[in-house]
Tab-separated table of N, CA, C and O in Angstrom:
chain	number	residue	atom	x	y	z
A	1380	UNK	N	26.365	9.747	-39.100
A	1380	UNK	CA	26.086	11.099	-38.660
A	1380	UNK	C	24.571	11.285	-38.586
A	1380	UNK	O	23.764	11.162	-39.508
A	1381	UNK	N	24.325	11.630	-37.212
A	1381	UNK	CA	22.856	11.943	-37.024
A	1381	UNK	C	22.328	13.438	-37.622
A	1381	UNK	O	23.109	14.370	-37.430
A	1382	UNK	N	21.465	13.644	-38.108
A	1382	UNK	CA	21.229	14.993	-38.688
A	1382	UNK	C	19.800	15.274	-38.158
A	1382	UNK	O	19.051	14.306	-38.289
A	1383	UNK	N	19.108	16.646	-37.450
A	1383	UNK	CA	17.976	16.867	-37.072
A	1383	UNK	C	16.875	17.474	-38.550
A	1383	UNK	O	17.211	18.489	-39.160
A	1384	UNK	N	15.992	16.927	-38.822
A	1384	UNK	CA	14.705	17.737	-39.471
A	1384	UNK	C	14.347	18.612	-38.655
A	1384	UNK	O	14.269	18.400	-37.445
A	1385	UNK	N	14.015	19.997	-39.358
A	1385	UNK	CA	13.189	20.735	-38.978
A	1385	UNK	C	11.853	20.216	-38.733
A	1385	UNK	O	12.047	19.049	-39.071
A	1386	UNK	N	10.563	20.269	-38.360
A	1386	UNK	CA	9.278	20.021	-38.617
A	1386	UNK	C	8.646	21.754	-38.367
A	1386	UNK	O	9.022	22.674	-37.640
A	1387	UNK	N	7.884	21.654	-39.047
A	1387	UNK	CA	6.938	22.990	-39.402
A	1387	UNK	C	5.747	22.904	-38.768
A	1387	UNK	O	5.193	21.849	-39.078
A	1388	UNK	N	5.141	23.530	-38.047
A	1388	UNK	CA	3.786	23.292	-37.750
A	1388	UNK	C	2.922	23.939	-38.829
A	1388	UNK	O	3.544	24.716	-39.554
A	1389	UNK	N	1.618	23.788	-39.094
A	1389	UNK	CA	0.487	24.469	-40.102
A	1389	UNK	C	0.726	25.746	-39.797
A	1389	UNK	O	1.511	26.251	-40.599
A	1390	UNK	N	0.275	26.643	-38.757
A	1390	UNK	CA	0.911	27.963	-38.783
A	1390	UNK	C	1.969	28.741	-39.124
A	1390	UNK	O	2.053	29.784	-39.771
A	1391	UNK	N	3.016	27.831	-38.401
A	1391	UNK	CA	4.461	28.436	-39.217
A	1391	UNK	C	4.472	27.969	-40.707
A	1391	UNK	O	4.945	28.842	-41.435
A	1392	UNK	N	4.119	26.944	-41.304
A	1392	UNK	CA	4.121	27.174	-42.631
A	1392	UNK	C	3.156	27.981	-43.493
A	1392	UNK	O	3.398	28.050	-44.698
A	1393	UNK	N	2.067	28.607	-42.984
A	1393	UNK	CA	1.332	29.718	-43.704
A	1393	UNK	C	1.882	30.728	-43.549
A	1393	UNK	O	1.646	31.581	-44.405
A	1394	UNK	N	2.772	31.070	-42.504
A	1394	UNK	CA	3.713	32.785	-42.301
A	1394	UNK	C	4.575	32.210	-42.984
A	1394	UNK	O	4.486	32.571	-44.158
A	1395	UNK	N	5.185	31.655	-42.853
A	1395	UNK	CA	6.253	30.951	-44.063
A	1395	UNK	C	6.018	31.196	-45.537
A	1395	UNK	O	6.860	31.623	-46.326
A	1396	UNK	N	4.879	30.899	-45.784
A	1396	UNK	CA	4.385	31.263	-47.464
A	1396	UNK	C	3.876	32.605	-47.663
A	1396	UNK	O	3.633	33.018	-48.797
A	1397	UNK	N	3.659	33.479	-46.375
A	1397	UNK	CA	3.316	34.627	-46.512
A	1397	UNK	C	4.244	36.030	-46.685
A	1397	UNK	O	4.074	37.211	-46.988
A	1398	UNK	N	5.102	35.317	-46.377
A	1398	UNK	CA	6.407	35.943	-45.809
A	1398	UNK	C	6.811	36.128	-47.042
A	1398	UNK	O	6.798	37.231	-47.589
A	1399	UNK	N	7.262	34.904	-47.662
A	1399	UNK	CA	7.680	34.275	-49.001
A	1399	UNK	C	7.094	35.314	-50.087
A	1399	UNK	O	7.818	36.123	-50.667
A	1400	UNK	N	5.682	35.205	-50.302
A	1400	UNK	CA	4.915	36.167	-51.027
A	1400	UNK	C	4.800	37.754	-50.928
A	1400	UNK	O	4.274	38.399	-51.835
A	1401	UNK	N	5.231	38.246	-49.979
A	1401	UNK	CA	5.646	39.474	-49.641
A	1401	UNK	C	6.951	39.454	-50.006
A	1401	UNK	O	7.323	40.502	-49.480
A	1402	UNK	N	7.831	39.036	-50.493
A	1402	UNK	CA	9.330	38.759	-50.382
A	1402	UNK	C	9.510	39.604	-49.132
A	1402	UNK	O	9.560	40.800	-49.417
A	1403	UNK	N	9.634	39.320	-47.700
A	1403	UNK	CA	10.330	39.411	-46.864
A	1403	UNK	C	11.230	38.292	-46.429
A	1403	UNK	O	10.885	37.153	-46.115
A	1404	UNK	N	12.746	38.925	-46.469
A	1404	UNK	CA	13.554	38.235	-46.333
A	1404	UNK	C	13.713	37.390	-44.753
A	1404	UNK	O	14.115	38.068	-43.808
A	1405	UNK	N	13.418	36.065	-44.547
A	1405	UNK	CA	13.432	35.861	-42.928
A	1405	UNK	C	14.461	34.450	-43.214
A	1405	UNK	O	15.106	33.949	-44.135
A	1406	UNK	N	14.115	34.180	-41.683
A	1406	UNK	CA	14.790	33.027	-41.136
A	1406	UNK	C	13.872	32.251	-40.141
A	1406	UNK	O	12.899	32.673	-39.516
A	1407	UNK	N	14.561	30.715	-40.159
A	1407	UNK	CA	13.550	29.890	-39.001
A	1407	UNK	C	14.288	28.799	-38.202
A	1407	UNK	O	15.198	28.036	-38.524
A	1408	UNK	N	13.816	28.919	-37.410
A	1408	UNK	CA	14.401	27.990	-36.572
A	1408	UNK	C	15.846	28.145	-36.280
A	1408	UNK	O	16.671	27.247	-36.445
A	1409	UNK	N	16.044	29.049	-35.944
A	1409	UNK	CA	17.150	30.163	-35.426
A	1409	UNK	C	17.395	29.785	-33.994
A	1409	UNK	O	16.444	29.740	-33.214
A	1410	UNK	N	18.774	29.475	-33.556
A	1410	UNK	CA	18.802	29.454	-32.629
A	1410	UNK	C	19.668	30.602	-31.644
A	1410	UNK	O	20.859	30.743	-31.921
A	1411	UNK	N	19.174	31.304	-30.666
A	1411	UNK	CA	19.934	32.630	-30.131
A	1411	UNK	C	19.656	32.100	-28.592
A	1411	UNK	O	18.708	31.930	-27.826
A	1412	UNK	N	21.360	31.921	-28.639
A	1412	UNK	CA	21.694	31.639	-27.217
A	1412	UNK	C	21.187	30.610	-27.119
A	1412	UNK	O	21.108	29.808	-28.050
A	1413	UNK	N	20.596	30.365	-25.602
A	1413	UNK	CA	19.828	28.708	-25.224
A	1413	UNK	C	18.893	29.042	-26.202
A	1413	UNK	O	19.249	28.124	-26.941
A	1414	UNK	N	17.716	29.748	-27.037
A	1414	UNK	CA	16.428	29.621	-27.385
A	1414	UNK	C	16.381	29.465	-28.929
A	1414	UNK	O	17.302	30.012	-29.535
A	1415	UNK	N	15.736	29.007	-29.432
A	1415	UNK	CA	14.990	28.941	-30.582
A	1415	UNK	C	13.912	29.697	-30.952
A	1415	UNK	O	12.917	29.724	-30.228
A	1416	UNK	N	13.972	30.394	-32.102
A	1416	UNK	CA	12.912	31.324	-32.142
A	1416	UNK	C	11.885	30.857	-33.901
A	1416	UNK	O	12.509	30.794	-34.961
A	1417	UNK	N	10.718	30.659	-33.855
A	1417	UNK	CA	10.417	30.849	-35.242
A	1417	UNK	C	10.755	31.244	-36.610
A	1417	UNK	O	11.036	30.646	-37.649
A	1418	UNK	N	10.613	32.616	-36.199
A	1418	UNK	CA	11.420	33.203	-37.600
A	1418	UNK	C	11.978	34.419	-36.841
A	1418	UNK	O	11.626	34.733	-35.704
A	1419	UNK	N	12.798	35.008	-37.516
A	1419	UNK	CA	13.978	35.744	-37.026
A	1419	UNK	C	13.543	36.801	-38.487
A	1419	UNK	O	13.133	36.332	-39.549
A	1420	UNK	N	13.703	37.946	-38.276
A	1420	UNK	CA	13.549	39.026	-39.554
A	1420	UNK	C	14.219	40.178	-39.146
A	1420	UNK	O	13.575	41.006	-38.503
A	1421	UNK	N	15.493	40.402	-39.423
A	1421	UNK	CA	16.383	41.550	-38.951
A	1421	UNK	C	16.024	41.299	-37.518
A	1421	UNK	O	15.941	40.102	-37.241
A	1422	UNK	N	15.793	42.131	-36.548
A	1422	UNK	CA	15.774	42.082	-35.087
A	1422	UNK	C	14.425	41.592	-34.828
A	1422	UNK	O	14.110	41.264	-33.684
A	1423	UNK	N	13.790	41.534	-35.579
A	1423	UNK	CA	12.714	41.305	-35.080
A	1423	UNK	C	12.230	39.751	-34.829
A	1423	UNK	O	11.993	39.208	-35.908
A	1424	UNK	N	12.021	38.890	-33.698
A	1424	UNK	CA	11.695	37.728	-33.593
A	1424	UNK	C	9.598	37.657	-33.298
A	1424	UNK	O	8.707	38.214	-32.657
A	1425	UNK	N	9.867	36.369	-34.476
A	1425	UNK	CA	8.251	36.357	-34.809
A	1425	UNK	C	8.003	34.571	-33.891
A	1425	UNK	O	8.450	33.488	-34.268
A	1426	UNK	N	7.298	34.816	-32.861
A	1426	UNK	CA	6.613	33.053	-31.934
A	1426	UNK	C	5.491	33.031	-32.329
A	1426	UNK	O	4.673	33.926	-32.118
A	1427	UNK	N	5.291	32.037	-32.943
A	1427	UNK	CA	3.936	31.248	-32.538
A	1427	UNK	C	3.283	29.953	-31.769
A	1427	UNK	O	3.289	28.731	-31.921
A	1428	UNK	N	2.728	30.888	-30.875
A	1428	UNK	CA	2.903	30.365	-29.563
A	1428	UNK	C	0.855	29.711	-29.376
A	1428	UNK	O	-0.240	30.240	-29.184
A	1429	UNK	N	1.484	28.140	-29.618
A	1429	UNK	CA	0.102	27.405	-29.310
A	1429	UNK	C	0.217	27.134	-28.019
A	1429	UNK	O	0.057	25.988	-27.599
A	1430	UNK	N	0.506	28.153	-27.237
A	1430	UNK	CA	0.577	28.063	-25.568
A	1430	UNK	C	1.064	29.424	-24.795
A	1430	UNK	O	1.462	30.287	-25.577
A	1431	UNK	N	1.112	29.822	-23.250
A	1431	UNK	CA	1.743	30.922	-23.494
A	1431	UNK	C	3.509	31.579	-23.359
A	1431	UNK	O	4.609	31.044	-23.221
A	1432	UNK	N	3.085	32.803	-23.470
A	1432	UNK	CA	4.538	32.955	-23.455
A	1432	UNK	C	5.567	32.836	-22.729
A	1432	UNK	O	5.108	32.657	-21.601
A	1433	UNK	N	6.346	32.827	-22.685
A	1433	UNK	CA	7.772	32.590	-21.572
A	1433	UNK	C	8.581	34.235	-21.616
A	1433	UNK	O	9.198	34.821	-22.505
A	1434	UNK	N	8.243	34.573	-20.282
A	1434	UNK	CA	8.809	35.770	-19.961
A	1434	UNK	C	9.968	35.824	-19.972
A	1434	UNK	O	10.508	36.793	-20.507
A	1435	UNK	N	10.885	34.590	-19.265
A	1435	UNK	CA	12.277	34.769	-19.215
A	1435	UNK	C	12.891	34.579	-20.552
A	1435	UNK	O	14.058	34.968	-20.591
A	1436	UNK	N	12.424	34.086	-21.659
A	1436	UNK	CA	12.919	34.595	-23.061
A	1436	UNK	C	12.707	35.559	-23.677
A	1436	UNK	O	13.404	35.838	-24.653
A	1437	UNK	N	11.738	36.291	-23.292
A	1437	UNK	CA	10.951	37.464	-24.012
A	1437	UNK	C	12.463	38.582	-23.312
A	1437	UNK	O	13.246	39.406	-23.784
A	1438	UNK	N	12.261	38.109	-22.302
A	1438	UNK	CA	13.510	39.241	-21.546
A	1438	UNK	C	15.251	39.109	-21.678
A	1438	UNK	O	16.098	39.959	-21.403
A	1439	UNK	N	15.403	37.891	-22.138
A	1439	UNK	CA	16.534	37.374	-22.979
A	1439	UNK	C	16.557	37.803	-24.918
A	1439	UNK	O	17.374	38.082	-25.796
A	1440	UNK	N	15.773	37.701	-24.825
A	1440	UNK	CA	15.982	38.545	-26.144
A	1440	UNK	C	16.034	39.366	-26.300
A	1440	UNK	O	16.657	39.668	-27.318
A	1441	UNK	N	15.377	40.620	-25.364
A	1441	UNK	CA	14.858	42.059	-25.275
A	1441	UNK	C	16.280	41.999	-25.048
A	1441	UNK	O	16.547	42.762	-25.976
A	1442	UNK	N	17.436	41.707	-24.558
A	1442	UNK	CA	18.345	42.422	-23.971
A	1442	UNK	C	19.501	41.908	-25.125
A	1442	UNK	O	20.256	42.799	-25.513
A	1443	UNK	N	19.618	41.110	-25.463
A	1443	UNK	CA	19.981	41.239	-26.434
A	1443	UNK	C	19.932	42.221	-27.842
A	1443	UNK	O	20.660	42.128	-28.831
A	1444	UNK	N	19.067	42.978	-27.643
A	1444	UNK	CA	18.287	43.841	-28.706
A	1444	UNK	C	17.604	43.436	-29.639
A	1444	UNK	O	17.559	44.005	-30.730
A	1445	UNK	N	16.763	42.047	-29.248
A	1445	UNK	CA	15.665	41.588	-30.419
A	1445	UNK	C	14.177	42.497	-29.908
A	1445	UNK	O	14.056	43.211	-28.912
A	1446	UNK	N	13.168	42.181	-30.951
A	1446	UNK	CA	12.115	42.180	-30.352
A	1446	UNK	C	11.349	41.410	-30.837
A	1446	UNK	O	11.122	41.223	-32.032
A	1447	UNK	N	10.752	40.746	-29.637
A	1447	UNK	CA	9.762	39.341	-29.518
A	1447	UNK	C	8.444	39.721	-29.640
A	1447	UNK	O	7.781	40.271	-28.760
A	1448	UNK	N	7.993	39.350	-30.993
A	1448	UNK	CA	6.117	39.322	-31.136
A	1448	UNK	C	6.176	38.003	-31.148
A	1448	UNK	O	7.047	37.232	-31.550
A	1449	UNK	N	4.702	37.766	-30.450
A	1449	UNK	CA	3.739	36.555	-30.525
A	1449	UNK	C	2.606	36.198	-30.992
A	1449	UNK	O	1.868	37.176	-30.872
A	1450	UNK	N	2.210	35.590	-31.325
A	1450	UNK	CA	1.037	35.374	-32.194
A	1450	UNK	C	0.244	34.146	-32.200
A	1450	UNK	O	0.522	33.365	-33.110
A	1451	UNK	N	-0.798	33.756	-31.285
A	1451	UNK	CA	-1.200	32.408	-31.211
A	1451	UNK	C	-1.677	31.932	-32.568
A	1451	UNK	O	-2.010	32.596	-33.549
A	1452	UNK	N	-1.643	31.044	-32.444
A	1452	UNK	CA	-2.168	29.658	-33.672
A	1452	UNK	C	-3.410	30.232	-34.460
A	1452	UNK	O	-3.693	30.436	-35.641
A	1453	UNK	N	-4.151	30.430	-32.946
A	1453	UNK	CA	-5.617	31.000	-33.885
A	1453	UNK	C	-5.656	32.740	-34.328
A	1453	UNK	O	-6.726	33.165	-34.765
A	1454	UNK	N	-4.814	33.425	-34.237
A	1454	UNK	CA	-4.627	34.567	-35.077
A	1454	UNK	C	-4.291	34.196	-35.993
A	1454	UNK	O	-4.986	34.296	-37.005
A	1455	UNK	N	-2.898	33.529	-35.990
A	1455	UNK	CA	-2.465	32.744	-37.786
A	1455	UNK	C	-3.715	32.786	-38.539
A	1455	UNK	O	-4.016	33.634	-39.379
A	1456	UNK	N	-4.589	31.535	-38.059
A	1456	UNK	CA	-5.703	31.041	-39.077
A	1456	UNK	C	-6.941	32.154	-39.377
A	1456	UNK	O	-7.710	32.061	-40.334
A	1457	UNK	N	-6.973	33.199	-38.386
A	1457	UNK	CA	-8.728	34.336	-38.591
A	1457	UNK	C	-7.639	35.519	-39.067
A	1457	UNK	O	-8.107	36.191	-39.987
A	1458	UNK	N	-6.279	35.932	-38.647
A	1458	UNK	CA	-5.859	37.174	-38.630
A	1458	UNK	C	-4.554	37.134	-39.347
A	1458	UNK	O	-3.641	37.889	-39.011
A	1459	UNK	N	-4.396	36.032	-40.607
A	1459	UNK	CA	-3.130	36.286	-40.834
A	1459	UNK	C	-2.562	37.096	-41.436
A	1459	UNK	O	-1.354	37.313	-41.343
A	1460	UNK	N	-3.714	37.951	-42.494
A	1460	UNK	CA	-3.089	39.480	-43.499
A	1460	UNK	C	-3.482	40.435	-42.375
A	1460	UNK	O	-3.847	41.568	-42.688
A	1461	UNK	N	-3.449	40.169	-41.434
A	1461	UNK	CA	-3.248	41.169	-40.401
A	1461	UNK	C	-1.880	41.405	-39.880
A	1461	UNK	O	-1.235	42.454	-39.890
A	1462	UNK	N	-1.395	39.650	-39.197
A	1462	UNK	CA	-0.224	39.779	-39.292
A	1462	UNK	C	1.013	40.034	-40.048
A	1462	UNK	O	2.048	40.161	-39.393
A	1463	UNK	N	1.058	40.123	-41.277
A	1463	UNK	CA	2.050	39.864	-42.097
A	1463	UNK	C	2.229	41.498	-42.659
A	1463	UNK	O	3.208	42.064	-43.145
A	1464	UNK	N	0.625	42.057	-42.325
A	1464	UNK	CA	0.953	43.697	-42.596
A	1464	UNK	C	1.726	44.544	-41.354
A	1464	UNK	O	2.584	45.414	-41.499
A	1465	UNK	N	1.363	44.211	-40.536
A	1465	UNK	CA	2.410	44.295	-39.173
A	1465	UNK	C	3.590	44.162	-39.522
A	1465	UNK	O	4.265	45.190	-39.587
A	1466	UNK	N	4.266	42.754	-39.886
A	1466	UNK	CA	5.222	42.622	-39.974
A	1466	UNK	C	6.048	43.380	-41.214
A	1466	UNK	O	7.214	43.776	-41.215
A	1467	UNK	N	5.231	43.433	-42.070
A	1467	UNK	CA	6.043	44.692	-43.613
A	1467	UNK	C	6.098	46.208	-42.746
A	1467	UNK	O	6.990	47.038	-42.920
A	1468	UNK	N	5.269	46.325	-42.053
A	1468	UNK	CA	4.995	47.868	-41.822
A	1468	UNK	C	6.449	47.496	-40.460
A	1468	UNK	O	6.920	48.554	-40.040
A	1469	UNK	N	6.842	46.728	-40.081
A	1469	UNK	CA	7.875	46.928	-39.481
A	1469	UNK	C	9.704	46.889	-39.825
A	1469	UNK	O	10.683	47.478	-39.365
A	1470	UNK	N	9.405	45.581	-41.159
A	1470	UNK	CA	10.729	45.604	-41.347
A	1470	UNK	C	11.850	46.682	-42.056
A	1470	UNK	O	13.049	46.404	-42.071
């Protein structure tokens, strides 16, 4: 039986530990429908996107009733208690 590893990139594992330390309850590597999303937190889907975004998922999720934030690599590393207050002030 073949079994897949996750792999983490450096970014997703600092929201990962940030997340963690806030105790917000999330998820990763979620898969909805065809897509895969980062982390998943109640409706809310969190990308980090070392490239840009893909509209036709942003609009596949929207209709589903998620909502898709993004966050490049280099916000992670200059802006990440930026992000993670975003994300408390939302869940």
């Amino acid at each position: 039986m073949e079994t897949k590893k996750k792999f983490f990139t450096k970014p997703e594992r600092i929201i990962a530990r940030l997340l963690n330390e806030k105790r917000i309850p999330f998820k990763t590597k979620i898969k909805i429908g065809k897509y895969e999303v980062d982390f998943l937190i109640g409706n809310l889907v969190i990308e980090l996107d070392g490239h840009i975004q893909s509209v036709e998922k942003n609009n596949y999720l929207a209709n589903l009733g998620y909502i898709p934030w993004h966050f490049t690599n280099k916000e992670v590393y200059e802006n990440r208690e930026n992000i993670i207050n975003k994300i408390s002030g939302n869940k």
